[in-house]
Coordinates of C-alpha atoms in Angstrom, one line a residue:
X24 CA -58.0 49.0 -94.8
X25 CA -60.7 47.0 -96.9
X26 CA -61.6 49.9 -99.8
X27 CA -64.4 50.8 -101.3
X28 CA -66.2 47.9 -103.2
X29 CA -67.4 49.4 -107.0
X30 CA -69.6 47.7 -109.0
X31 CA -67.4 46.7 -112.4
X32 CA -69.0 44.1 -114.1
X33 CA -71.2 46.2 -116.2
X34 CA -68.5 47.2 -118.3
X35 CA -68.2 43.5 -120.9
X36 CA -70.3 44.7 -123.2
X37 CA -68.3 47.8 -124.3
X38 CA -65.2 45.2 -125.7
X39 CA -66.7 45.2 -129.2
X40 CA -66.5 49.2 -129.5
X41 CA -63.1 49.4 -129.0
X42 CA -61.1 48.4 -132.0
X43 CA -58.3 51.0 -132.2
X44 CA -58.5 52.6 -128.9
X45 CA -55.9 50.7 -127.1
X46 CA -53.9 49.9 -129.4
X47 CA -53.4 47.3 -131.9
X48 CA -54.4 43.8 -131.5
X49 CA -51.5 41.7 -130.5
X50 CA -52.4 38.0 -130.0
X51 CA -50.0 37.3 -127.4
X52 CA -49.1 33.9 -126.2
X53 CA -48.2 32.8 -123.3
X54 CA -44.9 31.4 -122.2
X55 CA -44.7 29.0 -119.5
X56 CA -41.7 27.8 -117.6
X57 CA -41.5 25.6 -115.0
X58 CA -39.3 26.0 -111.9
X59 CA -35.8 24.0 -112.2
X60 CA -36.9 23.5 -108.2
X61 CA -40.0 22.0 -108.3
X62 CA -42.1 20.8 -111.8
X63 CA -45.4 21.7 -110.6
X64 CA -44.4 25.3 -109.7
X65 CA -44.9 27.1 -112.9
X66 CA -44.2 30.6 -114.4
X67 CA -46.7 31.5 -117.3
X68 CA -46.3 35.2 -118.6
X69 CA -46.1 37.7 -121.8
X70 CA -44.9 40.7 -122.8
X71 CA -48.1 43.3 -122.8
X72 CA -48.5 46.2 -125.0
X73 CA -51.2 47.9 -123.1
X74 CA -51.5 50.7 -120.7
X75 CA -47.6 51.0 -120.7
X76 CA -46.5 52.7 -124.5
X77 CA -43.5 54.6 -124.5
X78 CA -41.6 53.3 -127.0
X79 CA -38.9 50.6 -126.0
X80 CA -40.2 50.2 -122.4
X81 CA -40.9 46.4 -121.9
X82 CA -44.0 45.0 -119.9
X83 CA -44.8 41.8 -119.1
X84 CA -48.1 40.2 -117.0
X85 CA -48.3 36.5 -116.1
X86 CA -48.8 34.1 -112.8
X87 CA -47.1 32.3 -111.0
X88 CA -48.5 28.9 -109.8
X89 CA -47.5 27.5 -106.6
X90 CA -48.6 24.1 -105.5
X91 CA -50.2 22.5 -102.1
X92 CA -47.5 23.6 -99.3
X93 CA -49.4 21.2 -96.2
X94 CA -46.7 22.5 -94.1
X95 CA -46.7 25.7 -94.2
X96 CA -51.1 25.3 -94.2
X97 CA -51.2 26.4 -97.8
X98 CA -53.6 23.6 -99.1
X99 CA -54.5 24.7 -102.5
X100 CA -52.7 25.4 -105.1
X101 CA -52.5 29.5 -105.5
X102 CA -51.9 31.1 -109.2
X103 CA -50.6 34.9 -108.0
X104 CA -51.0 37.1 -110.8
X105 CA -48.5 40.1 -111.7
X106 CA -47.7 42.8 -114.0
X107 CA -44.6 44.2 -114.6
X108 CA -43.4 47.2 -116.1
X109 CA -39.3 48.4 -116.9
X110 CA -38.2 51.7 -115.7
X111 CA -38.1 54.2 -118.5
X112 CA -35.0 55.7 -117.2
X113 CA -32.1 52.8 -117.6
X114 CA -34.0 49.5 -116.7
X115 CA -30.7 47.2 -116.4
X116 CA -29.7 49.1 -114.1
X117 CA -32.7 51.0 -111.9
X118 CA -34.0 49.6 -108.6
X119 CA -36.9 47.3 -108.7
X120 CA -39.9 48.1 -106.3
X121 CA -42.8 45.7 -105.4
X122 CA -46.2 47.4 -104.9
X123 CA -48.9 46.1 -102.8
X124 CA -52.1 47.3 -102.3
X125 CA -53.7 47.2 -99.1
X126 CA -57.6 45.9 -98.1
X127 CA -56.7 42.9 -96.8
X128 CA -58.0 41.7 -100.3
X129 CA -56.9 45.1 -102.8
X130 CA -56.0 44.4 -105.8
X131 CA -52.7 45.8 -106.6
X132 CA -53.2 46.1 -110.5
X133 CA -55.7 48.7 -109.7
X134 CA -52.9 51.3 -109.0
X135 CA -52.0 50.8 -112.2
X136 CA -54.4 52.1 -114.5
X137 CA -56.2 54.4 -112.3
X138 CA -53.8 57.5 -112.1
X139 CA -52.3 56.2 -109.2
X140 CA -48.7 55.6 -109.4
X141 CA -49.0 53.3 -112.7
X142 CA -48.0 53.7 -116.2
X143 CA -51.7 54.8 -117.5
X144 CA -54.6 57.0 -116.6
X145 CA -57.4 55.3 -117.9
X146 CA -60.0 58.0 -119.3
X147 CA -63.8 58.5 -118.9
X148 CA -64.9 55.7 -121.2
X149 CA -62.8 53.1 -119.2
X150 CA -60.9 51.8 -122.7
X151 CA -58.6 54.3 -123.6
X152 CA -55.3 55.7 -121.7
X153 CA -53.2 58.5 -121.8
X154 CA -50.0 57.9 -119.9
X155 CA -48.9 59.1 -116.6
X156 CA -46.1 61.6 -116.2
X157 CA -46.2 60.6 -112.8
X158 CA -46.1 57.3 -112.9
X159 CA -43.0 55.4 -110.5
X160 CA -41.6 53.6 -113.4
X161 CA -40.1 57.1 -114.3
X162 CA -37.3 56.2 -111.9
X163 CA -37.6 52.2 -110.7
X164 CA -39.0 48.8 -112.3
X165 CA -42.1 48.0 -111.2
X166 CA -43.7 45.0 -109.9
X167 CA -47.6 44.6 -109.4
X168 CA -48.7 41.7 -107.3
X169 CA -51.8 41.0 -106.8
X170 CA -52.4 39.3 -103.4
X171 CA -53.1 37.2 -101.5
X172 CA -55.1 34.3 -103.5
X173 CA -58.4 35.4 -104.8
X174 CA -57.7 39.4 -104.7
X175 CA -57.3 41.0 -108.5
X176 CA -57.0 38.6 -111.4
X177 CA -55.2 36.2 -108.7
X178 CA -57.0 32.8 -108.2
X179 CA -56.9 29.4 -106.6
X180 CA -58.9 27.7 -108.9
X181 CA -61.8 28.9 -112.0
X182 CA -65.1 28.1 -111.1
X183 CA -66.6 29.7 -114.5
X184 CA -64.9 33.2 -114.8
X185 CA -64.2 33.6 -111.1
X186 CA -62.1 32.4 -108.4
X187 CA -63.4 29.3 -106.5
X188 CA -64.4 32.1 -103.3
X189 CA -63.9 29.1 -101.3
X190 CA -62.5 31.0 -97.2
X191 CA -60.3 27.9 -96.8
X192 CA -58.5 28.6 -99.8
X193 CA -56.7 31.8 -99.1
X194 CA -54.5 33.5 -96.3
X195 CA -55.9 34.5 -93.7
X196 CA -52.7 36.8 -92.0
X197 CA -50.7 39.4 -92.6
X198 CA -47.7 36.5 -91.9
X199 CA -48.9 33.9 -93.8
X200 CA -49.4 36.1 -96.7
X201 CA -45.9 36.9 -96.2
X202 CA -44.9 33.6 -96.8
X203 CA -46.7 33.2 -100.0
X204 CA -45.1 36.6 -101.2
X205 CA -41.5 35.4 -100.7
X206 CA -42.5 32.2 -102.5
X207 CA -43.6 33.6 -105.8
X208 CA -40.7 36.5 -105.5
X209 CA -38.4 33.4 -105.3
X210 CA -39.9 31.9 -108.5
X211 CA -40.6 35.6 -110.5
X212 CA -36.4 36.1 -109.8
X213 CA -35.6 32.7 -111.6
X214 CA -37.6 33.7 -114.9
X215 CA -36.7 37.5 -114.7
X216 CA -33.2 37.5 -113.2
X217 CA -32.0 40.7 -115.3
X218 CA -34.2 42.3 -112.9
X219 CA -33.2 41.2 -109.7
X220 CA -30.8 43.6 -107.3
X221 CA -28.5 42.7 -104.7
X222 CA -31.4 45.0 -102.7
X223 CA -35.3 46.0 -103.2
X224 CA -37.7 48.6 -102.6
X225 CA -41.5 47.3 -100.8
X226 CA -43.8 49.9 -101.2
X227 CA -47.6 49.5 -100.0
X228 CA -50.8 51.5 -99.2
X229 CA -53.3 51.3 -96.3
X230 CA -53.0 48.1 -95.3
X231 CA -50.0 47.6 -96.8
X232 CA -48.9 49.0 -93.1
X233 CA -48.9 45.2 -92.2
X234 CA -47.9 43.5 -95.3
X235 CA -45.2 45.9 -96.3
X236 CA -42.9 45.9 -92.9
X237 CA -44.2 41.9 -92.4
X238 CA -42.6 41.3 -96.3
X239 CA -39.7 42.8 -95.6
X240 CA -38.6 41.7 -92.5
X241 CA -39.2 38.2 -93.9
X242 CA -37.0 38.4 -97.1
X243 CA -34.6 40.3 -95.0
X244 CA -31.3 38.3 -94.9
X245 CA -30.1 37.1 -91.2
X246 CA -27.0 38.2 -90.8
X247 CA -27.4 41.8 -92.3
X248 CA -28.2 43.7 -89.7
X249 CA -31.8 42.3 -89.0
X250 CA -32.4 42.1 -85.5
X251 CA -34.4 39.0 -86.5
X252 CA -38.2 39.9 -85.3
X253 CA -39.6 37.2 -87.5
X254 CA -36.9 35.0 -85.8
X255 CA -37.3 36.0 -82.5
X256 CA -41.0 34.6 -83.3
X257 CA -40.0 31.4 -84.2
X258 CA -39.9 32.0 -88.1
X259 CA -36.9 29.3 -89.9
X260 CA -34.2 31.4 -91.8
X261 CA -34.7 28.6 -94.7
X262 CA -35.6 29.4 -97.8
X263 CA -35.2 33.0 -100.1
X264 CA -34.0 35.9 -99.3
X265 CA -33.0 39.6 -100.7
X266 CA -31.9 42.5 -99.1
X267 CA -34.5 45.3 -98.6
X268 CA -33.5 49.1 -99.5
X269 CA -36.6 51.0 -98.8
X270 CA -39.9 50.0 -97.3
X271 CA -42.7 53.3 -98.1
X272 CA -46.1 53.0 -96.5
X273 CA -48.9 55.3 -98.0
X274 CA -51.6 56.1 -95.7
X275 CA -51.3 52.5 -93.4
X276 CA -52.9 51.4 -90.9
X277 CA -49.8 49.7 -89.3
X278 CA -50.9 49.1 -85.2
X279 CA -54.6 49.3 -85.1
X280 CA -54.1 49.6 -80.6
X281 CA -52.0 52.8 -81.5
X282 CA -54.1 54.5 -84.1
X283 CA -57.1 54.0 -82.8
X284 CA -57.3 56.9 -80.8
X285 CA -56.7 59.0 -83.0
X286 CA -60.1 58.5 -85.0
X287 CA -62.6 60.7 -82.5
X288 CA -59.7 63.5 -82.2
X289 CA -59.2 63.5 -86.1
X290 CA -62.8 63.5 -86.5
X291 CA -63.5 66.9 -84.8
X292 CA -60.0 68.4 -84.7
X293 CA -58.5 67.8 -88.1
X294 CA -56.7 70.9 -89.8
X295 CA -59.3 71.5 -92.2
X296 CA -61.5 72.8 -90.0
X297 CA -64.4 70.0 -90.8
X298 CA -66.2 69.0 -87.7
X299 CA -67.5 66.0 -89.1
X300 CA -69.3 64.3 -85.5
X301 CA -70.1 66.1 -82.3
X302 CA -68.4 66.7 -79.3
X303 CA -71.0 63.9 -77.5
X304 CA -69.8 61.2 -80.3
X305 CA -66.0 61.9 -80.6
X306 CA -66.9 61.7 -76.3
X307 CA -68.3 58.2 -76.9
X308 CA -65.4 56.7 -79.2
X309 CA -62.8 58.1 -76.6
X310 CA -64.5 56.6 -73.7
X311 CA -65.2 53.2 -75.7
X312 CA -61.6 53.3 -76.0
X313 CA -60.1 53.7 -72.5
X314 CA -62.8 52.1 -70.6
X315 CA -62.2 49.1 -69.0
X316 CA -62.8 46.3 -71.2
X317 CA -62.7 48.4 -74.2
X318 CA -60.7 48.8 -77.4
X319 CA -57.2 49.4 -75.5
X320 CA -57.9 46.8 -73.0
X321 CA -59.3 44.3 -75.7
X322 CA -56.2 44.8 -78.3
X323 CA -53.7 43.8 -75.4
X324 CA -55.2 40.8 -75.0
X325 CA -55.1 40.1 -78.2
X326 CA -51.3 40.9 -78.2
X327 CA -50.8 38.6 -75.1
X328 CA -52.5 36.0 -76.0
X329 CA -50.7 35.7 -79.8
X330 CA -47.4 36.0 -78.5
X331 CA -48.1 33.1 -76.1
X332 CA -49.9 30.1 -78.8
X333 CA -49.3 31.5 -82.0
X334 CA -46.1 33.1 -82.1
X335 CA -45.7 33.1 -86.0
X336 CA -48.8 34.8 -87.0
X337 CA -50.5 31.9 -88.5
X338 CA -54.0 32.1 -87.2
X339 CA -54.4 28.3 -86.6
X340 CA -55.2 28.9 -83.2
X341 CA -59.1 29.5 -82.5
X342 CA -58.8 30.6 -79.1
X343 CA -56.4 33.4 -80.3
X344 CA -58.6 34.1 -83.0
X345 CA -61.2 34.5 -80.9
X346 CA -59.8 36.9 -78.4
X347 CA -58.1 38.8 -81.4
X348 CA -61.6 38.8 -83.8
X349 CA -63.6 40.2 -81.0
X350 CA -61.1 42.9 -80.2
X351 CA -61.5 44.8 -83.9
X352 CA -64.7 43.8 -84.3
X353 CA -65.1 46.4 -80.9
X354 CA -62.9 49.0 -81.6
X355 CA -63.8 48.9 -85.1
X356 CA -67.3 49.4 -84.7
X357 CA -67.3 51.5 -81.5
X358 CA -64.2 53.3 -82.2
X359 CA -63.6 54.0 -85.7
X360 CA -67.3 53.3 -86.6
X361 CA -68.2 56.6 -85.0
X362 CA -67.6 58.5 -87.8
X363 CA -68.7 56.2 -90.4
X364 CA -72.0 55.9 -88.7
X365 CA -73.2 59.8 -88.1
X366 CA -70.9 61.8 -90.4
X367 CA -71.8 61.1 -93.7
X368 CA -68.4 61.7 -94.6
X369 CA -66.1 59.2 -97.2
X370 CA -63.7 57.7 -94.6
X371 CA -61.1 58.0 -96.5
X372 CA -61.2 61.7 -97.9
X373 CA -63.3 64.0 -95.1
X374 CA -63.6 66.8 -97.4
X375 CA -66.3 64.5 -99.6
X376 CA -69.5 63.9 -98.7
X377 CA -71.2 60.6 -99.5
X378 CA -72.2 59.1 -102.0
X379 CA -68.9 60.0 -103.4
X380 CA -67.9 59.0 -107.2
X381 CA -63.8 59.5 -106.2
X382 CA -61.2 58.0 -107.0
X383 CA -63.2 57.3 -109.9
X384 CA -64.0 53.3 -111.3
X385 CA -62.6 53.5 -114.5
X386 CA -59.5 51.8 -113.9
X387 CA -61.3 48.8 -112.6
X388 CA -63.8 48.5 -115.2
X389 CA -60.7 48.8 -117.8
X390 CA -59.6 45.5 -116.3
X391 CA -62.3 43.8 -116.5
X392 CA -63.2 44.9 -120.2
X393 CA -63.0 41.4 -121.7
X394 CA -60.4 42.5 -124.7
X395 CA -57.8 43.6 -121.6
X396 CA -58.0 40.5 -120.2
X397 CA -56.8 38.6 -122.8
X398 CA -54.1 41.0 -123.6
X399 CA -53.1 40.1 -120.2
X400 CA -53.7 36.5 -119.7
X401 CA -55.8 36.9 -117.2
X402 CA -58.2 33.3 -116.2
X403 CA -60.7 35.1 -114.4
X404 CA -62.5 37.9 -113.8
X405 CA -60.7 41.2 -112.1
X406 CA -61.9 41.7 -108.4
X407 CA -60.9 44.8 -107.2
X408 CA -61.6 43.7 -103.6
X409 CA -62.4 40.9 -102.5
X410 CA -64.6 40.2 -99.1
X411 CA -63.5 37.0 -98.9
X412 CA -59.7 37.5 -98.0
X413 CA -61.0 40.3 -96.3
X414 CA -63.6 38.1 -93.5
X415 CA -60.5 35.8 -93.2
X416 CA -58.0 38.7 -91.9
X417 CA -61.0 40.2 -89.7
X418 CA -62.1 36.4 -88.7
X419 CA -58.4 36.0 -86.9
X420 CA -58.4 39.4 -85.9
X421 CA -55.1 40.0 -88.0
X422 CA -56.4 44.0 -88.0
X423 CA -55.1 44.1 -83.8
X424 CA -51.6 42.5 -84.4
X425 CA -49.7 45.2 -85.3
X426 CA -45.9 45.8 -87.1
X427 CA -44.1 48.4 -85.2
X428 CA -41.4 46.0 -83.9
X429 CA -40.4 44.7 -87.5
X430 CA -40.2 48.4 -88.9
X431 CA -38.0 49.3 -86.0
X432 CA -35.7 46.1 -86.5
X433 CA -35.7 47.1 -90.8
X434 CA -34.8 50.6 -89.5
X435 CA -32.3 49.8 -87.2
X436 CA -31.0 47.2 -90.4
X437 CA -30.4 50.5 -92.4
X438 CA -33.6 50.0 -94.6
X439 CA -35.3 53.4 -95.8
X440 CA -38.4 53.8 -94.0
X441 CA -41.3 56.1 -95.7
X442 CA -44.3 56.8 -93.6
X443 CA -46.8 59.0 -95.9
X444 CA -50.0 60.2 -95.0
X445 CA -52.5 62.1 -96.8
X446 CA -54.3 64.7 -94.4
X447 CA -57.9 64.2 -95.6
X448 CA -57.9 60.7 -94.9
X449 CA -59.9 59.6 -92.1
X450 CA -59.5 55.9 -92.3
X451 CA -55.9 56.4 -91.7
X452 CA -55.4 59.4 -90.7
X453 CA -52.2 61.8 -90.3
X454 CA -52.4 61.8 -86.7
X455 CA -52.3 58.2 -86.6
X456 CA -49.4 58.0 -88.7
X457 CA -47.4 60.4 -87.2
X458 CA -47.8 58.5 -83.7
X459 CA -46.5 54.8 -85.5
X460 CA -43.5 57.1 -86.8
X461 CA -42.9 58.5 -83.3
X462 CA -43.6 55.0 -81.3
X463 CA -40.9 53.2 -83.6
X464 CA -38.5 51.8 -80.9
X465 CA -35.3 51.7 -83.0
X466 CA -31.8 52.9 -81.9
X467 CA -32.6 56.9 -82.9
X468 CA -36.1 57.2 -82.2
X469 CA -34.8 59.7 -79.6
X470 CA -33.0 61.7 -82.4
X471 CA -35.9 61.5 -84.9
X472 CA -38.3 62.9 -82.3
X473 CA -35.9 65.7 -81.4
X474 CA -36.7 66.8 -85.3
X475 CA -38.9 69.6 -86.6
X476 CA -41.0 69.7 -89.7
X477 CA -39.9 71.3 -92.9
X478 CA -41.8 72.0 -95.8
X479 CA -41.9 69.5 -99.1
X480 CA -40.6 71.3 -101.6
X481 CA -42.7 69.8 -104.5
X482 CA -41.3 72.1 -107.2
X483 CA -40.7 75.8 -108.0
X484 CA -43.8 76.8 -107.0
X485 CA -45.5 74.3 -104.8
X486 CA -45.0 72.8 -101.4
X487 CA -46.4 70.0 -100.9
X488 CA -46.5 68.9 -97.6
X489 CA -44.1 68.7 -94.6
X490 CA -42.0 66.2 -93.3
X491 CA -39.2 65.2 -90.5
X492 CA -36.6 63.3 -91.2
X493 CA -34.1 61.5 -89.6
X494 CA -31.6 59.5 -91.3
X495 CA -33.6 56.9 -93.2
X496 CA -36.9 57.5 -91.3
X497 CA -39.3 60.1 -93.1
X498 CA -42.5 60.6 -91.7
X499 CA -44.4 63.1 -94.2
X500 CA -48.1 64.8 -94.2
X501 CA -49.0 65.3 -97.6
X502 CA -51.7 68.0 -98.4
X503 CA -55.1 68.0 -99.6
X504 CA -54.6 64.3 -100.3
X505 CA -57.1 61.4 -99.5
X506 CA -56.4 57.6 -98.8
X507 CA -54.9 57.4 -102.3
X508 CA -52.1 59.9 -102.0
X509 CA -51.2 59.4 -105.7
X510 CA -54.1 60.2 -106.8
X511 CA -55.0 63.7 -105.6
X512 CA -51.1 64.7 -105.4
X513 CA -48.8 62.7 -107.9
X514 CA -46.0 64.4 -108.3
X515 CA -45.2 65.4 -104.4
X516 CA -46.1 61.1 -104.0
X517 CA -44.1 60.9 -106.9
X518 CA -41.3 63.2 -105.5
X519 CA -41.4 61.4 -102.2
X520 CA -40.9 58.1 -103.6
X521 CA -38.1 59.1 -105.6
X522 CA -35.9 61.1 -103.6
X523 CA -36.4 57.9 -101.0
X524 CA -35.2 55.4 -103.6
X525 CA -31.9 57.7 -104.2
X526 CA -31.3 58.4 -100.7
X527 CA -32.1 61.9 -100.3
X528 CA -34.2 63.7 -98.0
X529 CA -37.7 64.2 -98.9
X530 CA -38.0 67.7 -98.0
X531 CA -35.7 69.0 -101.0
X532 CA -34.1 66.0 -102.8
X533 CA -30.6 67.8 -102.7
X534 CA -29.2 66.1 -99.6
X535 CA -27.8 62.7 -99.6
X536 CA -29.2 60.7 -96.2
X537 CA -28.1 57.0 -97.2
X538 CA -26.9 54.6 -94.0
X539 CA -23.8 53.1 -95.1
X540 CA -23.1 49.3 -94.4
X541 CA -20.9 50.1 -91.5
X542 CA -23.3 52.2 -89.7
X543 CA -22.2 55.1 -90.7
X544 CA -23.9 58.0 -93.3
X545 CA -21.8 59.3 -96.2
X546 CA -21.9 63.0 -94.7
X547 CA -23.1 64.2 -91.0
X548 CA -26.2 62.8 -89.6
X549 CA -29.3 65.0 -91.0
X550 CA -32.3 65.8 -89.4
X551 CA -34.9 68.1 -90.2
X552 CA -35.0 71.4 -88.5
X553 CA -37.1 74.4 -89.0
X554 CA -40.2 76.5 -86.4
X555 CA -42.7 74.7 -87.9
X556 CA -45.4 72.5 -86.6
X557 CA -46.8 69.5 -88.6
X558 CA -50.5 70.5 -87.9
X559 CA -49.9 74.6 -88.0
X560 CA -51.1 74.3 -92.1
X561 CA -54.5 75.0 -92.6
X562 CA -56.6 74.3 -95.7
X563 CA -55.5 76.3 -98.7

């Protein structure tokens, strides 16, 4: 969920030694379009030359400014930044994926330079790159947004070098950050419409476990299959809409109620063998969470009292804020905190003690060097996380609503669905994970249960991870990988994302899987068989 605050503001002074070291100095200027919709909704972008250098692949980075929007409670005017890279297989014609980073409050252009699933690995001295031969634009456009309002270089408006860090001027939910999402997509298609596809790939990390399956589900078109969970809630069908191909979550944290129990047994039962709390503490998380009154208890009342007065997600209600708040703010601390407060562990790789210096900061301070920022157009200053979305999601309790009924309804719309979990994550852990993929309440969760695991056949000589299948649901535990799967295993991520995209099954990428419009798949139903057990793999 929120990640790991770094320090990157040091970095300004190194600008003036680094003449030569990423590449040439362009100049760019910007262009700037406005909508044919509305005048004051604006598209300002340029092509980049930065982080993304094989030769003939096209980049661009820009915002896109969206006015006032009193009635959807958007009462500022929100300047969304992105960066967009072509596929360097085919662009006209590959798919186009949208990343989002999780937090609430991530920036997504972080992935992007810091040997995630980007273009560029940014080195040591945080100005030079060497590219990624892992990166996801091997096989798919790629689209970097960084959201909502105020996360990244993404800003409402510049008070000096920053964004105005005002609370009332961002979202606040995962819904309402939906909304703003489909809004700039709407815009970004106008401007870019050699990149648009009659379907789209949503991809997302941490918490990207609400905004992914909340995105989707909203751009979903009625009509297409979609059960209509944003309907049923009282969302309008008005406005854009774009069919969704795949939807891959990386390590999510996608129904806190659900999850949650799985911190204390993760925590002293994991397959690595790390006992990272005692018996007596993993005791007290388990019992704070069953107990009368405690997280369980807490989270349904959260759930109740949502769907009854604010049946849209918009967290304008204070009472259901309330109820909603104080529920994380329990199981957060006397759940999940448990480990964070007596292991000593990094939550979100267990095999790390802290303080811990990885994933390393060099991709952030590479976007805050002042020469990248002007190569970009950026207006302010990168934050790589920013605490003030982050108090707004926690302040509505938007942590306790979960999204297991809108990835059932994508999944039972013939979307891709790609649960992936790293198993040295703590934060969101494998075990977690694998009980969102096994409570998904679509029409074969019976059949995808009934699968085994099978290994991940990474390459020739490596197996990286296992997986079931079923159809389009995948739900995989990749090994010796922390929160940032990418990043300690790119090419199984890498591997995983791909053979999704073409509708094969992750285990081998040789078997085609994809639903067909009728309901039907091209060749028999596949599922994964095998003996094995997802947790029979200890550490190497």
């Amino acid at each position: 969920m929120v990640s790991k605050v770094f320090s990157v503001w040091a970095v300004l002074g190194l600008v003036l030694a680094t003449e030569g070291v990423m590449g040439r100095s362009i100049a760019p200027t910007d262009s700037v379009v406005a909508s044919r919709h509305d005048p004051d909704i604006k598209v300002t972008f340029r092509e980049t030359h930065i982080c993304e250098t094989t030769p003939n692949v096209k980049s661009y980075s820009g915002y896109i400014t969206l006015p006032s929007i009193s009635a959807d409670h958007q009462h500022y005017k929100a300047n969304i930044f992105f960066w967009f890279f072509e596929s360097r297989a085919s662009p006209r014609t590959a798919p186009l994926t949208i990343w989002l980073q999780g937090g609430p409050g991530a920036a997504s252009s972080t992935q992007i330079a810091s040997g995630h699933n980007g273009p560029c690995i940014v080195q040591p001295d945080a100005v030079s790159t060497t590219p990624n031969p892992w990166s996801w634009n091997r096989v798919s456009n790629m689209l970097y947004i960084d959201q909502p309002v105020q996360t990244g270089f993404s800003y409402d408006d510049e008070k000096g070098v920053f964004s105005s860090e005002d609370p009332r001027r961002t979202v606040n939910t995962t819904a309402a950050a939906a909304r703003v999402v489909r809004e700039f997509l709407d815009v970004w298609f106008q401007e870019f419409g050699q990149y648009k596809r009659d379907s789209i790939n949503i991809w997302s990390q941490s918490y990207g476990g609400h905004f992914a399956p909340a995105i989707a589900s909203f751009l979903l078109p009625p009509g297409k299959g979609n059960t209509g969970v944003y309907r049923a809630r009282g969302h309008k069908d008005a406005g854009f809409h774009i069919g969704i191909d795949s939807v891959g979550i990386i390590n999510g944290v996608v129904d806190l109620a659900i999850q949650a129990p799985f911190y204390p047994k993760f925590a002293i039962n994991n397959t690595y063998g790390i006992k990272t709390i005692s018996d007596e503490a993993a005791a007290f998380a388990t019992q704070r969470m069953i107990q009368p009154g405690g997280c369980a208890d807490q989270a349904a009342a959260c759930r109740e009292m949502q769907q009854r007065y604010d049946v849209e997600n918009r967290g304008t209600n204070a009472s259901v804020n309330g109820v909603c708040a104080a529920a994380f703010a329990f199981c957060w601390a006397n759940v999940y905190g448990v480990y964070e407060a007596v292991s000593g562990r990094n939550p979100f790789d267990i095999a790390h003690l802290l303080p811990d210096s990885s994933p390393s900061v060099y991709g952030q301070e590479f976007l805050n060097n002042e020469r990248v920022r002007k190569e970009l157009g950026a207006k302010v200053n990168f934050t790589d996380t920013s605490n003030v979305v982050a108090n707004g999601f926690i302040a509505t309790g938007d942590f306790v609503r979960g999204y297991t009924s809108e990835l059932a309804s994508l999944l039972d719309a013939g979307v891709k669905v790609a649960l992936v979990y790293g198993d040295r994550d703590y934060r969101a852990n494998w075990l977690g994970g694998e009980a969102i993929s096994l409570a998904l309440r679509h029409t074969s969760h019976l059949a995808f249960a009934a699968a085994s695991y099978v290994d991940i056949t990474t390459n020739t000589s490596y197996t990286g991870g296992r997986v079931r299948q079923q159809n389009n649901l995948s739900f995989s535990r990749v090994f010796q990988a922390g929160h940032e799967i990418p990043y300690y295993q790119p090419q199984t991520a890498y591997e995983i994302f791909a053979r999704t995209l073409r509708g094969l099954d992750v285990a081998t990428g040789t078997v085609d899987v994809t639903l067909r419009g009728n309901g039907s798949y091209r060749g028999r139903e596949y599922s994964t068989a095998s003996q094995f057990s997802v947790d029979d793999v200890k550490a190497p």
